[in-house]
Coordinates of C-alpha atoms in Angstrom, one line a residue:
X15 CA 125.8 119.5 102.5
X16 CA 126.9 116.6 101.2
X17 CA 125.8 114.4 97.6
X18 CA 123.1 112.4 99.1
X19 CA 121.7 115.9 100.6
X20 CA 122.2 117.8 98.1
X21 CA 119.9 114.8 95.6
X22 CA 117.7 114.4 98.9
X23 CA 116.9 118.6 98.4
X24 CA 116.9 118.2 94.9
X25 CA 114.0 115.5 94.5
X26 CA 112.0 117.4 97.1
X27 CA 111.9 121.0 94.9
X28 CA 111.8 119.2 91.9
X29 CA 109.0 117.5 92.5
X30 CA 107.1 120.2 94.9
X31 CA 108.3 122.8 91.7
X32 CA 106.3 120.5 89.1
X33 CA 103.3 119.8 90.7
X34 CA 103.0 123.2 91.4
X35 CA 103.2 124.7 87.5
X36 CA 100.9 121.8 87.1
X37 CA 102.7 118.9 85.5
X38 CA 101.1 115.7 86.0
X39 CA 102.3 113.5 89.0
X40 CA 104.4 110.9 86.9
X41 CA 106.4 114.1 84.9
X42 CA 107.0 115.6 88.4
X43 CA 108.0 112.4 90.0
X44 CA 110.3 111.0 86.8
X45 CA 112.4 114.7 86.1
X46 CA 112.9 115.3 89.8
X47 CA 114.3 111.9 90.3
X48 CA 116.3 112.0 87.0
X49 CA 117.9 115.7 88.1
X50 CA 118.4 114.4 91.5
X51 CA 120.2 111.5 89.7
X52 CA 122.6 113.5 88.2
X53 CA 124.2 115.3 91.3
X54 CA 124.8 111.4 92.4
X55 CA 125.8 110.0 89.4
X56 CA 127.2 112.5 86.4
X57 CA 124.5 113.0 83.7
X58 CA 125.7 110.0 81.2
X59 CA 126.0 107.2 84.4
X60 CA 122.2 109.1 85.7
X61 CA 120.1 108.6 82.2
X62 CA 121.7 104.8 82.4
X63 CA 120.7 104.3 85.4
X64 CA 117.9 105.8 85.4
X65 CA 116.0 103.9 82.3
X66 CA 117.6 100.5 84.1
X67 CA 115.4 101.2 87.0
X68 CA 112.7 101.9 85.4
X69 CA 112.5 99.0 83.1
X70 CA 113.7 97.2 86.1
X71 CA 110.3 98.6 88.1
X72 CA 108.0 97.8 85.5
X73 CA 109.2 94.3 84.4
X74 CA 107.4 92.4 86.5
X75 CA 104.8 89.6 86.1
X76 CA 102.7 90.3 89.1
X77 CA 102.1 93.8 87.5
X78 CA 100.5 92.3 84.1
X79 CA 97.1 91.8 86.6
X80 CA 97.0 95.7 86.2
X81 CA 96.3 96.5 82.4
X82 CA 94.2 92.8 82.4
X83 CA 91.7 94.1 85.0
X84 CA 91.7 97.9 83.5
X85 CA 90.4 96.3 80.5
X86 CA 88.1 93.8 81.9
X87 CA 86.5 96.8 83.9
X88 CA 86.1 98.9 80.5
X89 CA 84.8 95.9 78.7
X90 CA 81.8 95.6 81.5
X91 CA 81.8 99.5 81.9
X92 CA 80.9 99.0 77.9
X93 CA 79.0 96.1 78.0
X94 CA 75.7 96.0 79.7
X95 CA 77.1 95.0 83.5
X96 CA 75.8 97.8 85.6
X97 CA 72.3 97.4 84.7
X98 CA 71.9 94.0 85.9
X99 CA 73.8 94.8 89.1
X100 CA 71.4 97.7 89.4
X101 CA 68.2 95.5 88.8
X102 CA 69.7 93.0 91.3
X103 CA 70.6 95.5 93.9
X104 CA 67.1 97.4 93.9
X105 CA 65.5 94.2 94.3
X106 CA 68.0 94.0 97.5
X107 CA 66.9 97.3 98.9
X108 CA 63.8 97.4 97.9
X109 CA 62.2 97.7 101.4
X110 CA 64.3 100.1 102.8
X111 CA 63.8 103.9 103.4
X112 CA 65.5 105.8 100.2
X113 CA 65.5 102.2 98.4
X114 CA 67.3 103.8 95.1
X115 CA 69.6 105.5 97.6
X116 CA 70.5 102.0 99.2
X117 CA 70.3 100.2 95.7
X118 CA 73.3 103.1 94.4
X119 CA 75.3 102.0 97.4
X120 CA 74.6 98.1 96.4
X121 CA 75.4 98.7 93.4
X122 CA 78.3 100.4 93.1
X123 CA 79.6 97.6 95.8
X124 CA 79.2 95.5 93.2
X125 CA 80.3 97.1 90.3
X126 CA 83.6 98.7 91.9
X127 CA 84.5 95.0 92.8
X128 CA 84.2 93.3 89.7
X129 CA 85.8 96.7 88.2
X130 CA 88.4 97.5 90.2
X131 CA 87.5 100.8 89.5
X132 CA 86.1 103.9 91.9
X133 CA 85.8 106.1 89.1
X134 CA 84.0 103.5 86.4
X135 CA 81.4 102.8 89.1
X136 CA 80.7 106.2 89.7
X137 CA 80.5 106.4 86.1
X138 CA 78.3 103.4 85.5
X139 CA 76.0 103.0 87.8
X140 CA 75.5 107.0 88.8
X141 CA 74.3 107.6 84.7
X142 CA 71.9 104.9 85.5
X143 CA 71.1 105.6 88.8
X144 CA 70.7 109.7 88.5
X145 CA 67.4 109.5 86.3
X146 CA 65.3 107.0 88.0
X147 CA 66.2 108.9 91.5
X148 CA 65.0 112.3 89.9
X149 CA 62.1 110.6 88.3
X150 CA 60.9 109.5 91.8
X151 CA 61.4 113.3 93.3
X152 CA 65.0 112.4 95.1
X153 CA 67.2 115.9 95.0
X154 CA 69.4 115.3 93.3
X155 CA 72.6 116.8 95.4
X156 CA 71.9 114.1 97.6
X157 CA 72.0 110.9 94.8
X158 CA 75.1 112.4 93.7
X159 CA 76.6 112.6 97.1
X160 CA 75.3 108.6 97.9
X161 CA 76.9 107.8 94.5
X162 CA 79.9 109.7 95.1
X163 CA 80.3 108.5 98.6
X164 CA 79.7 104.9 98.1
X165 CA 82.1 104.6 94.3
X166 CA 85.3 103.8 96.0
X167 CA 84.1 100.7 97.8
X168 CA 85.2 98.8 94.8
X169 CA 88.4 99.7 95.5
X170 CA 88.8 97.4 98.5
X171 CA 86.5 95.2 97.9
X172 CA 88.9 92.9 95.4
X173 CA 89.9 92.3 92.6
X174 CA 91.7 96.0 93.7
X175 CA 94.4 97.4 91.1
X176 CA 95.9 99.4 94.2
X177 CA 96.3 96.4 96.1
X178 CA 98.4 95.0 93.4
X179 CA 100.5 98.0 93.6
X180 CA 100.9 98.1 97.5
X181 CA 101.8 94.5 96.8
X182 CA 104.3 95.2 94.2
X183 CA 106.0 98.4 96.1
X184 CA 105.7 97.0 100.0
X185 CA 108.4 94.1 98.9
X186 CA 106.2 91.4 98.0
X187 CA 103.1 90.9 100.5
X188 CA 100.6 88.5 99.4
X189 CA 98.5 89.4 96.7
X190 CA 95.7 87.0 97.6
X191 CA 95.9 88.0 101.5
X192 CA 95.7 91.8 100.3
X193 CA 92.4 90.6 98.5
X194 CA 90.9 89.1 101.4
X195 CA 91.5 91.5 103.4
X196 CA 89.7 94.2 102.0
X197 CA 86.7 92.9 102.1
X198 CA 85.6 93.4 105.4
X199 CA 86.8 97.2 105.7
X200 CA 85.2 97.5 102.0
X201 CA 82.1 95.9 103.0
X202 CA 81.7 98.2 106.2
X203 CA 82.3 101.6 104.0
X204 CA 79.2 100.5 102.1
X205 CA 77.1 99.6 105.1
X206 CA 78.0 102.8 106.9
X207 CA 76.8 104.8 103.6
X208 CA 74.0 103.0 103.6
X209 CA 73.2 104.1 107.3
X210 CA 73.9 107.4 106.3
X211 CA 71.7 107.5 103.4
X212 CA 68.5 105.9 105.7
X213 CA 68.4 108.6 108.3
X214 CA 68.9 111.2 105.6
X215 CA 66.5 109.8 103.4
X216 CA 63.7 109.2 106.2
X217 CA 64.5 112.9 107.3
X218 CA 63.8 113.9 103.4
X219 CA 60.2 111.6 103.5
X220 CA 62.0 109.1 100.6
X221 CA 59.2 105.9 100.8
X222 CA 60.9 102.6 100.3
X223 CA 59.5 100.8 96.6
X224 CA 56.8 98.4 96.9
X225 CA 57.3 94.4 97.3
X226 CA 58.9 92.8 94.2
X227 CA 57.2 89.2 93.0
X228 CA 59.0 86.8 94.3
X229 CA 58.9 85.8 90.3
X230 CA 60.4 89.1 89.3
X231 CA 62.8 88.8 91.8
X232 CA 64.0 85.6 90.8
X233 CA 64.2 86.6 86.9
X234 CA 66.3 89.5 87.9
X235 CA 68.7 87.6 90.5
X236 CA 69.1 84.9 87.8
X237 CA 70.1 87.4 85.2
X238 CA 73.1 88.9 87.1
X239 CA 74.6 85.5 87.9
X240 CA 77.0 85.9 85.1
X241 CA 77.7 89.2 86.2
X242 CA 78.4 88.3 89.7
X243 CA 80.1 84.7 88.5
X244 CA 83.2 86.7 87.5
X245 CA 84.1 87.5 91.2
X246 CA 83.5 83.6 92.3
X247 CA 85.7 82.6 89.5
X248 CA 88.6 84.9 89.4
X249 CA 88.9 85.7 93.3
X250 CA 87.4 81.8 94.2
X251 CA 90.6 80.5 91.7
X252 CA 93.0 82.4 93.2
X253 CA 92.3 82.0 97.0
X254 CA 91.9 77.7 95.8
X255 CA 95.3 78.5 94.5
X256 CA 94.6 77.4 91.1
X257 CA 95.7 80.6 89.2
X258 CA 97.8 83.6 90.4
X259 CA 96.8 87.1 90.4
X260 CA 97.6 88.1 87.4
X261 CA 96.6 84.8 85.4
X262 CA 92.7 85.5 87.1
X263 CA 92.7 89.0 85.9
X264 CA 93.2 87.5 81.7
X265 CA 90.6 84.9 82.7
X266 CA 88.4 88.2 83.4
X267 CA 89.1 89.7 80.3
X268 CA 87.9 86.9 78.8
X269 CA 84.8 86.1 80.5
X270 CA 83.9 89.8 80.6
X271 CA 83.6 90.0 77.1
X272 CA 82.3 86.4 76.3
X273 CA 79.6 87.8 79.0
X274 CA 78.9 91.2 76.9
X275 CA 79.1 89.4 73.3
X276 CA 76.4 87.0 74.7
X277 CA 74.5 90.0 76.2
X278 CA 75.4 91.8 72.7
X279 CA 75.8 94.7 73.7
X280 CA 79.6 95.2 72.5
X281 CA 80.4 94.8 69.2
X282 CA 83.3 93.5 67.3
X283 CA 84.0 97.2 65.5
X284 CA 84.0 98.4 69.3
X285 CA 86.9 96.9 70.4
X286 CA 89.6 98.8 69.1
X287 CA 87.6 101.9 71.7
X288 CA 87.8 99.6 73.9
X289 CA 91.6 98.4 74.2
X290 CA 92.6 101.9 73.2
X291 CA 90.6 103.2 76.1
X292 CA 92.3 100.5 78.6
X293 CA 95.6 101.1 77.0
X294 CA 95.6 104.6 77.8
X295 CA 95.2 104.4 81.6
X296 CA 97.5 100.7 81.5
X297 CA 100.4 103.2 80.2
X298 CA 99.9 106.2 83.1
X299 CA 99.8 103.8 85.6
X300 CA 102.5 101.7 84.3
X301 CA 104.5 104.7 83.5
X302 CA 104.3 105.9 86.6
X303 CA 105.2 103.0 88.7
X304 CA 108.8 102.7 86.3
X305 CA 109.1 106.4 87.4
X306 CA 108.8 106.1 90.7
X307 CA 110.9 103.5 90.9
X308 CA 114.1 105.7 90.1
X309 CA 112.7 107.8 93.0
X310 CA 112.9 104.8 95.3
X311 CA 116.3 104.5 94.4
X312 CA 117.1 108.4 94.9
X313 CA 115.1 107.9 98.4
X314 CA 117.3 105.2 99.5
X315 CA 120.5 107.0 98.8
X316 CA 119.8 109.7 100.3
X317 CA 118.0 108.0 103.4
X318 CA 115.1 110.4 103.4
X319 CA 112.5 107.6 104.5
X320 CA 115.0 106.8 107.4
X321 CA 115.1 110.5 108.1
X322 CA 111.1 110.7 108.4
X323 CA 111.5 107.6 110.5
X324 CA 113.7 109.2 112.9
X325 CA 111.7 112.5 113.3
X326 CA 108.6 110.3 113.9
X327 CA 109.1 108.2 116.4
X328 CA 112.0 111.0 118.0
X329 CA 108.3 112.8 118.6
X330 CA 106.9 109.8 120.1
X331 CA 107.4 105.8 120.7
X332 CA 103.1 105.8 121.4
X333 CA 101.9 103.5 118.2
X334 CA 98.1 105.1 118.6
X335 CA 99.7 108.2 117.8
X336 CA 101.6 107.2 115.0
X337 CA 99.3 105.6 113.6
X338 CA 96.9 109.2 113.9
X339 CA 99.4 110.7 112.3
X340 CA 100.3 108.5 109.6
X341 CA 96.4 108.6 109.0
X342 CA 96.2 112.3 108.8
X343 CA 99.2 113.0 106.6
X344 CA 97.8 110.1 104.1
X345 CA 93.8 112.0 104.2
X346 CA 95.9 115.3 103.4
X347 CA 98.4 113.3 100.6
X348 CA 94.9 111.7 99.0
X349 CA 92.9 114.9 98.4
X350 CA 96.1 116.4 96.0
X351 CA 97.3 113.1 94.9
X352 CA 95.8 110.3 93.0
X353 CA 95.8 106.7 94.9
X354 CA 98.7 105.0 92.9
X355 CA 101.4 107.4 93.6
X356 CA 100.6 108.0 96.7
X357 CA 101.2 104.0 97.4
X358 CA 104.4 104.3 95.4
X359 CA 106.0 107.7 97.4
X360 CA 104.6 106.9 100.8
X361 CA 104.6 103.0 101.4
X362 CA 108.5 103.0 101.6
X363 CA 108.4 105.8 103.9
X364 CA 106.2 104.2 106.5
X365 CA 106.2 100.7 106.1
X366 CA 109.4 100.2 107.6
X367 CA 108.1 102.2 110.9
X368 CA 104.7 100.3 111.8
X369 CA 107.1 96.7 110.9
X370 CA 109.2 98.3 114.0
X371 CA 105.9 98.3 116.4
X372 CA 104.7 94.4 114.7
X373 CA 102.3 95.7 112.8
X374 CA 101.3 93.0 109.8
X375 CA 101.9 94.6 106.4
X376 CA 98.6 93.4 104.8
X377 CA 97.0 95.5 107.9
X378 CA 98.8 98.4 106.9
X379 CA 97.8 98.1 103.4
X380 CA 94.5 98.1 103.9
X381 CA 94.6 100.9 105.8
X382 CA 96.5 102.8 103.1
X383 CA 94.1 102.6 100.6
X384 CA 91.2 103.3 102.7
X385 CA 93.0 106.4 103.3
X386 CA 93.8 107.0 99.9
X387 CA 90.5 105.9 98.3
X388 CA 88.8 108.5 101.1
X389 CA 90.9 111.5 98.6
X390 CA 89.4 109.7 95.7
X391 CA 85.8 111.7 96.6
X392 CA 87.7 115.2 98.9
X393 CA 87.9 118.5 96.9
X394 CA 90.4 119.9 95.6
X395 CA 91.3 116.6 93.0
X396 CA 89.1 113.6 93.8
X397 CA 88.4 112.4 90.5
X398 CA 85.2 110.1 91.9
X399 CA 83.6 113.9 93.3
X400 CA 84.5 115.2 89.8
X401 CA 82.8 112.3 87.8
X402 CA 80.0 111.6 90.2
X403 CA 79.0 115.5 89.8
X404 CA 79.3 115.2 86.1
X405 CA 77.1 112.6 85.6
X406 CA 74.4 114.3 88.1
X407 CA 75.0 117.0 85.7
X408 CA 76.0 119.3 88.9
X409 CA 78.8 121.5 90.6
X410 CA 81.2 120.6 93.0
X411 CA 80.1 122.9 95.2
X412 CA 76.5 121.4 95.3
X413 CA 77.3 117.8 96.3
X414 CA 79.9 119.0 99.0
X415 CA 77.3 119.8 101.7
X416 CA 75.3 116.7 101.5
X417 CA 78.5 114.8 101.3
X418 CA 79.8 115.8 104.9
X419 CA 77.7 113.0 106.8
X420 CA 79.4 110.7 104.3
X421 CA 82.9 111.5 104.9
X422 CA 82.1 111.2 108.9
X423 CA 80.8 107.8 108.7
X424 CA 83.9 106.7 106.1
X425 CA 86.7 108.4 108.7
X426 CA 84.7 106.3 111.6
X427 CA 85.4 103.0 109.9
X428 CA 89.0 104.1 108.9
X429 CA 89.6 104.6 112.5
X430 CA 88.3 101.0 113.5
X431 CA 89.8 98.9 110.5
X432 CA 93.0 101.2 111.9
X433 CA 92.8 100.1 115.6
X434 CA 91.0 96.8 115.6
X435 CA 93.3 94.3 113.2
X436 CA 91.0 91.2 113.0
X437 CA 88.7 93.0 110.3
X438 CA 91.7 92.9 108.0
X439 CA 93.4 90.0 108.8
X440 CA 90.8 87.9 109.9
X441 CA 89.4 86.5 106.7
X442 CA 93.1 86.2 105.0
X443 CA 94.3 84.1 108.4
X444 CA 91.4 82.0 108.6
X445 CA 91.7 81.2 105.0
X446 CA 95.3 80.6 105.5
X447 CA 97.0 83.6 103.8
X448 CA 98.7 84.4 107.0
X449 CA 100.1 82.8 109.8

């Protein structure tokens, strides 16, 4: 065997023997690819390299978006947000069978996509959501599971941190075509909860609220304006061109908190919680990226994503079936693996295949973090399931069963944002983003 199999065999145990003591992911991912290093390099030219790469992986300008939107999404998490979205969205859904149910979906759609975040919508709006639903007689497995189901929407539906990372690790691909199009594919997970949670509800006998004054109404539309204002701002400047990415995500920041200080509900003696809070998840992500960028390297050398190329398309040349199985091995990846590294590890490996069969790499990247946002709410690590089922103040094992229809409706819309390319790229080409 020779170096760059003996690093390739290496990496693999490394990382599988990690994960398996339970390390976290980035500890797994950075000693296996510094060991592997050192069968290629000698342990002094390995621990140089290795740091280059790093710093080399995390020095980048389009990356600042990420720690700017993580604390723009605590700041509304902290500041008042989510209730307004709520009021907004139940005045939406009012009408419908299971209104709360459909208002959670709303507005969590909302939420997640001024957030960025799956798990700070489940957070948010499921604590606010969870007591008016058991107050009205809902069981509460099933408001967990329509919270649960309906959190990662956000993630899509842009401003999206792991866009910005598919961006960052796929060589490049448009930040503000990534953002566009998610928002079909995002938009269509929430409807298909929604459908979901009307035959379940009219099965249960949940009545839909009464009819809102058009006065009330209006009162409560016009007080989440501001709220809503940030995603017309920061994604309406970056599709006109006149900020970038990262730039839109400070002017967040900055209008999310203007927004809660005029709201008061944050407080100046808050905000070291606050940045604290966002600096601690900035610095796993970050750290993980500059880790897997030394296993990028390792990968290359050793031609392991060439390897898995090989094998693939050695088993078949049909795309529908590579794509089916590209599909499956990223719904097994996301239940053990959290979104970002699973971007980082895979994207390399199978980008390069579906650019053989034409497929356009802002199609592929939506379809990636569907997948991957799908293992945000699947047993055994889904961190959405675990904090939707705290807040209901429930097991994991209780919220499973109602969940099922949920994940049958969200695999249905995988498979057509999969096989039918205009409801990714449609928006981003008509707006330009792609030729």
């Amino acid at each position: 065997m020779g170096t760059a199999g003996v690093a390739g065999l290496i990496l693999l145990l490394g990382v599988a023997f990690f994960l398996i003591i339970g390390a976290p992911i980035s500890i797994s991912v950075g000693i296996a690819s510094v060991l592997a290093m050192f069968s290629i390099l000698g342990p002094e030219n390995a621990l140089q390299t290795s740091a280059q790469r790093m710093f080399t992986g995390m020095n980048s300008f389009t990356l600042l978006a990420i720690p700017f939107f993580i604390l723009a999404g605590v700041i509304m998490n902290n500041g008042g947000i989510a209730m307004r979205l709520v009021n907004c969205a139940k005045v939406l859904a009012g009408r419908m069978p299971g209104s709360l149910a459909q208002t959670n979906v709303l507005a969590n759609m909302m939420f997640g996509s001024i957030s960025g975040s799956a798990v700070a919508a489940a957070a948010a709006v499921g604590s606010t959501m969870a007591p008016l639903q058991e107050k009205e007689g809902y069981d509460k497995s099933f408001s967990a599971a329509v919270n649960i189901a309906s959190a990662p929407t956000g993630m899509l539906i842009p401003p999206s941190n792991t866009l910005i990372v598919f961006s960052l690790v796929s060589g490049g691909t448009s930040i503000a075509a990534l953002f566009m199009a998610g928002y079909i594919p995002g938009i269509l997970w929430g409807l298909g909860c929604m459908i979901v949670a009307f035959f379940m509800a009219k099965r249960k006998g949940y009545k839909s609220d009464e009819k809102v004054p058009f006065k009330v109404a209006l009162k409560v539309f016009i007080d989440a304006i501001p709220s809503l204002l940030l995603i017309v701002i920061v994604i309406g400047g970056i599709i006109r061109g006149a900020f970038t990415a990262t730039e839109g995500s400070a002017i967040a920041v900055v209008y999310a908190l203007v927004l809660s200080f005029i709201y008061r509900t944050i407080k100046v003696k808050e905000l070291p919680r606050i940045l604290l809070e966002s600096t601690r998840t900035t610095a796993i992500v970050i750290f993980l990226i500059g880790v897997s960028t030394i296993m990028s390297w390792v990968m290359a050398f050793t031609g392991i994503p060439q390897l898995i190329a090989d094998a693939l398309l050695g088993f078949t040349d049909n795309m529908i079936v590579i794509l089916i199985i590209m599909n499956i091995v990223l719904l097994i990846v996301g239940t053990f693996m959290d979104p970002t590294p699973a971007i980082l590890i895979f994207t390399p490996i199978f980008l390069p295949i579906v650019l053989q069969f034409g497929m356009d790499p802002v199609h592929f990247g939506i379809m990636v973090v569907f997948n991957l946002s799908i293992g945000t709410i699947t047993p055994p690590v889904g961190p959405v399931l675990f904090v939707g089922a705290r807040v209901a103040k429930l097991k994991i094992e209780q919220v499973i069963k109602p969940l099922i229809p949920f994940f049958g409706i969200t695999v249905a819309v995988l498979l057509l944002v999969t096989y039918i390319p205009a409801l990714s790229l449609w928006l981003p080409t008509l707006l330009g983003f792609i030729k």
